[in-house]
Short mmCIF file of C-alpha atoms and ligand atoms in Angstrom, two decimals:
data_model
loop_
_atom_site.label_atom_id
_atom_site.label_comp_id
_atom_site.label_asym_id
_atom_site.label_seq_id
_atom_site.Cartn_x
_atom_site.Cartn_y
_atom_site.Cartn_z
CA UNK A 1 -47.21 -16.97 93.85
CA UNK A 2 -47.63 -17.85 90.18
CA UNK A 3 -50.61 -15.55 89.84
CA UNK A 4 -48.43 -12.95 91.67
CA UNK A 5 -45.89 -13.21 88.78
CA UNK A 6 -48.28 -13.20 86.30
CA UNK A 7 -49.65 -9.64 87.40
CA UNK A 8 -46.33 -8.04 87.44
CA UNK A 9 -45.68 -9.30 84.08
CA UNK A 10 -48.96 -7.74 82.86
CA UNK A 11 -47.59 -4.24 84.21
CA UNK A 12 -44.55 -4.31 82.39
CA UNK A 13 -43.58 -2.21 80.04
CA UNK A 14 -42.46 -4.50 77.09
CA UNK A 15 -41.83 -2.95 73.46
CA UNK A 16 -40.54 -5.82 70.81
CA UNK A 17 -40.52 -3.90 67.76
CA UNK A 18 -38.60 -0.83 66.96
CA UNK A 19 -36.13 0.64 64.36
CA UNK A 20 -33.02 2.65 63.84
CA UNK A 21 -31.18 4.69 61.77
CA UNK A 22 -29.93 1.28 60.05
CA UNK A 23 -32.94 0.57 58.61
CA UNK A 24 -35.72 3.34 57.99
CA UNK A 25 -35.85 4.88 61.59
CA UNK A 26 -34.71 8.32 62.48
CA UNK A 27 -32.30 7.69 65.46
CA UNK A 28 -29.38 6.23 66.35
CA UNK A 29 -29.29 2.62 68.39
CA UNK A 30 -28.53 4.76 71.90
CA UNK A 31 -31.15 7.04 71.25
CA UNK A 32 -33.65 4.42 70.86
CA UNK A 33 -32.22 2.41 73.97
CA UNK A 34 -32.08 5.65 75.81
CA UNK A 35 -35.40 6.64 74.93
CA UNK A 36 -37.04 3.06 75.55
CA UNK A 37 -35.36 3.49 79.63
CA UNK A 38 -36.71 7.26 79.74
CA UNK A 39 -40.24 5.62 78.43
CA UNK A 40 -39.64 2.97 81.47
CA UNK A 41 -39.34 -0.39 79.02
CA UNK A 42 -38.35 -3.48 81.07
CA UNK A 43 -37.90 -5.39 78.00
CA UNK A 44 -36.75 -3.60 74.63
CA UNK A 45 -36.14 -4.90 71.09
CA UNK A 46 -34.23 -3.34 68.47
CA UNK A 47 -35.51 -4.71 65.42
CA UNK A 48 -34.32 -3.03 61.83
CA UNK A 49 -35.25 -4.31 58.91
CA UNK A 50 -32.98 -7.04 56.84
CA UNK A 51 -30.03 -5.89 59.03
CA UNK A 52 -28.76 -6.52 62.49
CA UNK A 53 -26.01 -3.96 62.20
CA UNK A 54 -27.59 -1.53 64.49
CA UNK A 55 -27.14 -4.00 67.84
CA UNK A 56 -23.48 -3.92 68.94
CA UNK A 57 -24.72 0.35 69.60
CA UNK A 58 -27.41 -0.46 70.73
CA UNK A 59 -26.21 -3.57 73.63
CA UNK A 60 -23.44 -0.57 74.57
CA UNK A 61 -26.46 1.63 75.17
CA UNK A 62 -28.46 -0.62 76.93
CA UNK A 63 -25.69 -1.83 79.38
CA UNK A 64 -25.20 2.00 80.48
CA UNK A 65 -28.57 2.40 80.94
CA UNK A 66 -29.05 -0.47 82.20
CA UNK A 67 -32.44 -2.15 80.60
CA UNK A 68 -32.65 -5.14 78.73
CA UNK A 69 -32.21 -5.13 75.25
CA UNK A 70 -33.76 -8.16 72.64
CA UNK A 71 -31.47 -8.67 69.89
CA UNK A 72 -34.44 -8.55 66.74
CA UNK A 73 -34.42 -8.35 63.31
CA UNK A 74 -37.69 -8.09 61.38
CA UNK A 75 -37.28 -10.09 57.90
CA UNK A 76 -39.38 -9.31 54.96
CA UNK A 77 -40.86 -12.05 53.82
CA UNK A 78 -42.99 -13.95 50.84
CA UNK A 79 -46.26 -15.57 51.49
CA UNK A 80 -48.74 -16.39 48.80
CA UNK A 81 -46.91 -13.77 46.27
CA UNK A 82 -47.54 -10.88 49.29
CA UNK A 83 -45.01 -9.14 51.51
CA UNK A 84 -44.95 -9.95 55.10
CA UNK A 85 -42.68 -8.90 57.80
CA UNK A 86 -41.59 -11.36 60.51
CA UNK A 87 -39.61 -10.72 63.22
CA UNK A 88 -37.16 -12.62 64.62
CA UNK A 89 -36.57 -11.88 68.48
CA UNK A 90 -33.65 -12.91 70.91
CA UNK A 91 -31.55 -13.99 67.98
CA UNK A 92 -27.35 -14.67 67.87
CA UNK A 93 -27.04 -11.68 65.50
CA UNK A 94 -24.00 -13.68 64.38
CA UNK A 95 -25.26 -16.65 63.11
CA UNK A 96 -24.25 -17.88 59.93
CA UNK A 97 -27.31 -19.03 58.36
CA UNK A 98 -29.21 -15.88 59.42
CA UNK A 99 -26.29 -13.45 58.29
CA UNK A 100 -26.47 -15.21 54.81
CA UNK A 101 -30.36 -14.94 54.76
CA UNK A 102 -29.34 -11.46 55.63
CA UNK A 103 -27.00 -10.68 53.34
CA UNK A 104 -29.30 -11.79 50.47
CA UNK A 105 -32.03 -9.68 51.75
CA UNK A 106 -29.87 -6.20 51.83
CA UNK A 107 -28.64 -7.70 47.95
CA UNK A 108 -31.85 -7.43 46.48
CA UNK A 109 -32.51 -4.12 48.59
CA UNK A 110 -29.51 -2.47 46.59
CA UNK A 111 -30.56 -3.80 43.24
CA UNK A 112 -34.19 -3.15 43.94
CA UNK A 113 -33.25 0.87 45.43
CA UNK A 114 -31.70 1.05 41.69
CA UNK A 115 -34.75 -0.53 40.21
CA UNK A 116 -36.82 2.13 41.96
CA UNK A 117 -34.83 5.43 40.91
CA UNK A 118 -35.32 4.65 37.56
CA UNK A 119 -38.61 4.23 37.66
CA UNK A 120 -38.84 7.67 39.54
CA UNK A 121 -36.77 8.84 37.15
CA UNK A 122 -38.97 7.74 34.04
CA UNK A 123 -41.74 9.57 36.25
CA UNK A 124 -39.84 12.99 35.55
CA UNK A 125 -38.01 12.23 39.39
CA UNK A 126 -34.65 13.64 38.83
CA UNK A 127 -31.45 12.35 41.20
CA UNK A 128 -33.36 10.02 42.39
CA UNK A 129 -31.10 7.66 44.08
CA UNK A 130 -28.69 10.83 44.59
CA UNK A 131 -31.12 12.30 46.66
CA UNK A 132 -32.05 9.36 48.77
CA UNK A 133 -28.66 8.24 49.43
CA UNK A 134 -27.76 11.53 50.81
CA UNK A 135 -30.78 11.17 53.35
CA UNK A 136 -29.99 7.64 54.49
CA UNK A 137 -27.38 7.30 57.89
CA UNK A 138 -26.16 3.91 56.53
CA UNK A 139 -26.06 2.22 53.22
CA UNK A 140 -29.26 0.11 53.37
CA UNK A 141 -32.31 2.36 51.23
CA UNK A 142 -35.90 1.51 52.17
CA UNK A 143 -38.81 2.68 50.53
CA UNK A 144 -39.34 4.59 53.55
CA UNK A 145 -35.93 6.71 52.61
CA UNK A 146 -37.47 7.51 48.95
CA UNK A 147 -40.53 8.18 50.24
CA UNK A 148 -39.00 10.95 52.55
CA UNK A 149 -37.07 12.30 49.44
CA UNK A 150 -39.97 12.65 47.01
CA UNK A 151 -41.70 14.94 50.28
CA UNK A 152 -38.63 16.89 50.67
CA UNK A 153 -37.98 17.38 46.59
CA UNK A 154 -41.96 18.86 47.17
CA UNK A 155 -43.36 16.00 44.85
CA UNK A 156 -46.04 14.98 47.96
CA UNK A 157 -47.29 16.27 51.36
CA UNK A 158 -46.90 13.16 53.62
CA UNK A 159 -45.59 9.84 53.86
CA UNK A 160 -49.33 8.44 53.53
CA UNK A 161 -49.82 9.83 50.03
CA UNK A 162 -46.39 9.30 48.92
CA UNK A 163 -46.98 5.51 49.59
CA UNK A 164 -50.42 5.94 48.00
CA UNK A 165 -49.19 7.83 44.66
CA UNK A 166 -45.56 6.45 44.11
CA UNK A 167 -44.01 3.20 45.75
CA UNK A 168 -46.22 0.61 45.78
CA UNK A 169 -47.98 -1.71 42.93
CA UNK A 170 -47.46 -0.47 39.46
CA UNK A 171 -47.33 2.93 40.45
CA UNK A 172 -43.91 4.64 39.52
CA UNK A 173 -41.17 3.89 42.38
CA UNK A 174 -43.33 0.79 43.25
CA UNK A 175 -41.24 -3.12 42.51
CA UNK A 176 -42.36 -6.08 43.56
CA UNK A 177 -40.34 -7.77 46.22
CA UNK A 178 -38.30 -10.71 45.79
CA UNK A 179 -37.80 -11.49 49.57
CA UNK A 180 -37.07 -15.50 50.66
CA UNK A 181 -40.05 -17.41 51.35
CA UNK A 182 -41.68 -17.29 54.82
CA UNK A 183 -40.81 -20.62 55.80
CA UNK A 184 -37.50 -20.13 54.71
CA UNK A 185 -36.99 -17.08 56.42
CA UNK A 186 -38.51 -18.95 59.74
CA UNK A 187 -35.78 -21.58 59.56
CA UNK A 188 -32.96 -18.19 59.54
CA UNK A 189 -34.50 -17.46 62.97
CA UNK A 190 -34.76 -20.94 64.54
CA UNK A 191 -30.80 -21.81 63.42
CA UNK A 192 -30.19 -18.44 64.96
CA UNK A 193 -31.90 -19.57 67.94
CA UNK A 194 -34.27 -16.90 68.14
CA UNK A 195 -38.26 -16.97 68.11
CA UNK A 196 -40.54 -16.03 64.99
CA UNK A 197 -43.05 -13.55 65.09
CA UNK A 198 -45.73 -12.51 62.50
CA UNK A 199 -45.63 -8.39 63.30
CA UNK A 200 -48.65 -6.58 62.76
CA UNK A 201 -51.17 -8.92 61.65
CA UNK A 202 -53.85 -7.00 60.56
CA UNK A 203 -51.89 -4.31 58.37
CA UNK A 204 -51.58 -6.14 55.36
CA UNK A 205 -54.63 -5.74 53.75
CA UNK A 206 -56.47 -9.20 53.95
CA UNK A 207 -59.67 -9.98 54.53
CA UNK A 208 -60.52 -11.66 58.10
CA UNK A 209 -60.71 -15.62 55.94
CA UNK A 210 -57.26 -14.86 54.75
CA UNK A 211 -55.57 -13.48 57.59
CA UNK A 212 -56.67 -17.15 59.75
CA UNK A 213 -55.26 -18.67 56.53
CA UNK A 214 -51.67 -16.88 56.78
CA UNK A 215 -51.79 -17.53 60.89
CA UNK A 216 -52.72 -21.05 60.09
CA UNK A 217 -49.97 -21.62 57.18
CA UNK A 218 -46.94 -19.63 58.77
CA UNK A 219 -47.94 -21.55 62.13
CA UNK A 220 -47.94 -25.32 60.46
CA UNK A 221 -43.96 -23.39 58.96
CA UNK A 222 -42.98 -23.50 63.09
CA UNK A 223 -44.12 -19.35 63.27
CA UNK A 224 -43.85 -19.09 67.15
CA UNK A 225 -45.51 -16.02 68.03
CA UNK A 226 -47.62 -13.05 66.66
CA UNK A 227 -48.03 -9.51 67.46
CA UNK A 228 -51.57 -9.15 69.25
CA UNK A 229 -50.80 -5.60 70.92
CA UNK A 230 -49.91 -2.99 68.15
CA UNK A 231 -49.47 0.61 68.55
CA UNK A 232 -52.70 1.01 66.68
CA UNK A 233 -54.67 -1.63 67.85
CA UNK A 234 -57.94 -1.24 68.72
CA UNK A 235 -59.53 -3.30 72.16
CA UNK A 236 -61.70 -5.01 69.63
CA UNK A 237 -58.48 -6.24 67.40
CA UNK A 238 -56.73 -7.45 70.56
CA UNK A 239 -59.86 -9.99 71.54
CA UNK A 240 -59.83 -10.97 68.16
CA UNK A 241 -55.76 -11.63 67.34
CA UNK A 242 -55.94 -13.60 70.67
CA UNK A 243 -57.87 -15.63 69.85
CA UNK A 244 -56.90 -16.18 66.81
CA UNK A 245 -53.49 -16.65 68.12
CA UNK A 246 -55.02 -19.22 70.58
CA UNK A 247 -56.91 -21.06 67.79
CA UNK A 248 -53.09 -20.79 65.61
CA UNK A 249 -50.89 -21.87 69.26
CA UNK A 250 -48.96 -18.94 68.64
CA UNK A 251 -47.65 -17.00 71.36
CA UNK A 252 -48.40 -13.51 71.68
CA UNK A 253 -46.31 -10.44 71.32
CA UNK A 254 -46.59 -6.70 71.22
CA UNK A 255 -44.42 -4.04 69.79
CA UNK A 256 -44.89 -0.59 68.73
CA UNK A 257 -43.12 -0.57 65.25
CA UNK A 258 -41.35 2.74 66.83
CA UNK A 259 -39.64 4.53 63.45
CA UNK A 260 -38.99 7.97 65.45
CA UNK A 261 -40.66 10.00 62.39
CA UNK A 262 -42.00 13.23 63.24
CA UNK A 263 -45.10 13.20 62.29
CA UNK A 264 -45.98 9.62 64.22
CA UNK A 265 -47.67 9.81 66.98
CA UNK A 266 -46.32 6.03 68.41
CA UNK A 267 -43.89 6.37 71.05
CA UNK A 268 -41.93 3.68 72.74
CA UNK A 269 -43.51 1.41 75.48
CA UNK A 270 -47.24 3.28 75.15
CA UNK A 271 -49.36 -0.05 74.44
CA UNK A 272 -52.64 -1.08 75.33
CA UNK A 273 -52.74 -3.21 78.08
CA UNK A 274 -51.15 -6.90 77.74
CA UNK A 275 -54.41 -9.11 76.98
CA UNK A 276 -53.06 -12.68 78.54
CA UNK A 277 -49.65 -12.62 80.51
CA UNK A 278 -49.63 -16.60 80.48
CA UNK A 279 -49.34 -16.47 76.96
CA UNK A 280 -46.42 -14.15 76.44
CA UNK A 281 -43.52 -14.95 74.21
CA UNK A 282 -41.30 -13.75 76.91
CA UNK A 283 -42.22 -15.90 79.12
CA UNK A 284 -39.41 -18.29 78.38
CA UNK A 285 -37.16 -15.46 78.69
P1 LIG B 301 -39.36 -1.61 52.50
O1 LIG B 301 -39.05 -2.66 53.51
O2 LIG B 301 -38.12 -0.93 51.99
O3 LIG B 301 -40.26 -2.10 51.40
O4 LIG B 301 -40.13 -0.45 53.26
C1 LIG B 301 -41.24 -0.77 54.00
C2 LIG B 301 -41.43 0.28 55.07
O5 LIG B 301 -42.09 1.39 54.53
C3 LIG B 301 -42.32 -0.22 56.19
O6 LIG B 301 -41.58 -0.87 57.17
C4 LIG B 301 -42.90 1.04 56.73
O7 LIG B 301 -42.01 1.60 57.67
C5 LIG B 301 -42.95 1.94 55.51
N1 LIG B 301 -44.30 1.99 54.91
C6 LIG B 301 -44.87 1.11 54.09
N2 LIG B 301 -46.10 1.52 53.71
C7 LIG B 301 -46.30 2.70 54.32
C8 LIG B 301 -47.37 3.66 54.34
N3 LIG B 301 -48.49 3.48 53.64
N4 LIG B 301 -47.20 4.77 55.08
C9 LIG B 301 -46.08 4.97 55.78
N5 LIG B 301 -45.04 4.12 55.80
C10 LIG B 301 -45.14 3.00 55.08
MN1 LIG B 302 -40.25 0.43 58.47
MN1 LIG B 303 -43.17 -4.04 59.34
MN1 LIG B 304 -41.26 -2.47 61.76
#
């Protein structure tokens, strides 16, 4: 019987990571829920970044349509002077400790959006923060947002260079973040109630020594899972994230880091296959 379980679980369709319109996404909340159902998800998280404002939509969307919806958030996040992203998964979106994490997070977002136009600006980008505002559905401005406005104003070709040219290090548009510390951030999600996830593991430019060390130091914090199945992962970085995950006891996740831009090529649900069932964070769901 247990084994019988266990199979069924590895056939579902199970998508933990996935953004609106209220963070950097393209859609709505309902279009997300509504596309996760036509994309046959069991199991669906909305998780925006630094903001759980998109979830009373998207729990009206997901009661029509009847599939289960994950209330996520995924927090940005220092560790060892880098930015992580950790996501917090079947959280109470009204907690009070979490909100005020929250609220400190989309702060330094509005400050740091300000920080960024005039750099742009110094860079000869004019209406900077005019322009991007007028893109964004909701008042929270990612890099993502300027990064669509400098390829609409002409200034770059695609969302790859734009990242490589402008927006990150010391190039113009790029700030360093001042997000709360990781371990910090994993308290937010435990006094929410909700489980901590490291999301995609391998995409933060560390060698193989330093990603065990991150695993191994955000685990010993009380990090509960990490993401083994990515949209991009390869069979080779499965094997290897379980096991590290195994060597870390942290549970394993999966998520697609759906954004809804045209020119990605994710789509909701469409993951490799699950490698371990009796290891998944849903499990206790
Ligand atoms: P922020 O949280 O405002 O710093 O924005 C980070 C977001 O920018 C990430 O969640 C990604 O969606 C997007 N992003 C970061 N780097 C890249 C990149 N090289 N290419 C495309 N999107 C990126
Ligand atoms: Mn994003
Ligand atoms: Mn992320
Ligand atoms: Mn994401």
């Amino acid at each position: 019987m247990f084994e019988i379980i266990v199979n069924i679980m590895a056939l579902m369709t199970i998508d933990l990571h996935n953004h609106s319109y209220y963070s950097d996404g393209v859609l709505s909340p309902s279009e997300v829920v509504r596309l996760a159902k036509e994309s046959n998800c069991e199991v669906f998280a909305l998780t925006d970044h630094d903001t759980t404002n998109g979830l009373d939509e998207a729990q009206q969307e997901a009661n029509n349509q009847q599939i289960k919806l994950i209330h996520g958030v995924e927090i940005s996040t220092m560790w060892s002077n880098m930015t992580l992203h950790i996501v917090g998964l079947n959280i109470d979106k009204d907690n009070p400790t979490l909100q005020a994490g929250l609220t400190q997070h989309q702060d330094f977002r509005k400050t740091r959006a300000e920080r960024m136009a005039r750099s742009l600006g110094g860079a000869g980008v004019v209406g900077a923060m005019e322009k991007t505002r007028a893109l964004a559905k909701t008042d929270m401005l990612t890099r993502t947002h300027f990064a669509q406005m400098l390829i609409q104003e002409g200034i770059c070709k695609d969302m790859k260079s734009v990242f490589r040219r402008f927006l990150t290090g010391k190039k113009p548009g790029g700030v360093s973040g001042k997000w709360a510390q990781f371990d910090e951030v994993i308290e937010w999600i435990h006094a929410a109630g909700g489980v901590a996830v490291l999301a995609h593991p391998l995409r933060y430019r560390m060698t193989q020594t330093k990603v065990q060390r991150m695993l191994s130091h955000l685990s010993n914090a009380g990090l509960d899972g990490v993401e083994v199945v990515t949209a991009h992962s390869t069979e080779v970085e499965i094997a290897l994230m379980s096991k590290w995950a195994d060597e870390y006891e942290l549970l394993y996740s999966c998520g697609s880091d759906y954004h809804g831009w045209d020119n990605q090529r994710v789509k909701i649900g469409q993951l490799k296959d699950f490698p371990n069932p009796d290891r998944a964070l849903w499990r206790k769901w």
